[in-house]
């Protein structure tokens, strides 16, 4: 099973749910910038992010998990079994 790790910068309470693109993070690594309309309370924004990424990349939500950053704007997301996904493209 192949896994991919994404570093995501999330903006909650936005006017739209969107994947905005890649930007350089503070550590020099690429960060995927996303925004969601959900509030950052009781995991709502995190759940909205998982749904957004699943829809954006056309993969089941069960393949995505939040590894780190539950209460931070910077999230570490793991995508499992990426080899079985033919239509995913990570553009940097």
Coordinates of N, CA and C in Angstrom, one line a residue, residues 20-52:
X20 N -7.2 26.1 -3.2 CA -6.7 27.3 -3.9 C -5.4 27.1 -4.6
X21 N -4.6 26.0 -4.3 CA -3.4 25.8 -5.0 C -2.2 25.7 -4.0
X22 N -1.0 25.5 -4.6 CA 0.2 25.3 -3.8 C 0.9 26.6 -3.6
X23 N 1.5 26.7 -2.4 CA 2.3 27.8 -2.0 C 3.5 27.3 -1.2
X24 N 4.5 28.2 -1.1 CA 5.7 27.8 -0.3 C 5.4 28.1 1.2
X25 N 5.6 27.0 2.0 CA 5.4 27.1 3.4 C 6.6 27.8 4.1
X26 N 6.5 28.0 5.4 CA 7.5 28.7 6.2 C 8.8 27.8 6.2
X27 N 8.7 26.5 6.1 CA 9.8 25.7 6.1 C 10.4 25.4 4.7
X28 N 9.9 26.0 3.7 CA 10.4 25.8 2.4 C 9.6 24.7 1.6
X29 N 8.8 23.9 2.3 CA 8.1 22.8 1.7 C 6.8 23.4 1.0
X30 N 6.3 22.7 0.0 CA 5.1 23.1 -0.6 C 3.9 22.8 0.3
X31 N 2.9 23.7 0.4 CA 1.7 23.6 1.2 C 0.5 23.8 0.3
X32 N -0.5 22.9 0.4 CA -1.7 23.1 -0.3 C -2.6 24.0 0.4
X33 N -3.0 25.1 -0.2 CA -3.8 26.1 0.5 C -5.3 25.8 0.2
X34 N -6.1 25.6 1.3 CA -7.5 25.3 1.1 C -8.3 26.2 2.0
X35 N -9.6 26.4 1.7 CA -10.5 27.1 2.6 C -11.9 26.4 2.6
X36 N -12.5 26.5 3.8 CA -13.8 25.9 4.0 C -14.7 26.8 4.7
X37 N -16.0 26.6 4.5 CA -17.0 27.5 5.2 C -17.3 27.1 6.6
X38 N -16.9 25.9 7.0 CA -17.1 25.4 8.4 C -16.3 26.2 9.4
X39 N -16.9 26.3 10.6 CA -16.2 26.9 11.7 C -15.2 25.9 12.3
X40 N -14.1 26.5 12.9 CA -13.1 25.6 13.5 C -13.5 25.2 15.0
X41 N -14.6 24.5 15.1 CA -15.1 24.0 16.4 C -15.6 22.6 16.2
X42 N -15.2 21.8 17.2 CA -15.7 20.4 17.3 C -15.3 19.6 16.1
X43 N -14.2 19.9 15.4 CA -13.8 19.2 14.3 C -14.5 19.5 13.0
X44 N -15.4 20.5 13.0 CA -16.2 20.7 11.8 C -15.3 21.2 10.6
X45 N -14.4 22.0 10.8 CA -13.5 22.5 9.7 C -12.6 21.3 9.2
X46 N -12.1 20.5 10.1 CA -11.3 19.3 9.7 C -12.1 18.4 8.9
X47 N -13.4 18.1 9.3 CA -14.2 17.2 8.5 C -14.6 17.8 7.1
X48 N -14.8 19.1 7.1 CA -15.0 19.8 5.8 C -13.8 19.7 4.9
X49 N -12.6 19.8 5.5 CA -11.4 19.7 4.7 C -11.3 18.3 4.1
X50 N -11.5 17.2 4.9 CA -11.4 15.9 4.3 C -12.4 15.7 3.2
X51 N -13.7 16.2 3.4 CA -14.7 16.1 2.3 C -14.2 16.9 1.1
X52 N -13.7 18.1 1.3 CA -13.2 18.9 0.2 C -12.1 18.2 -0.6

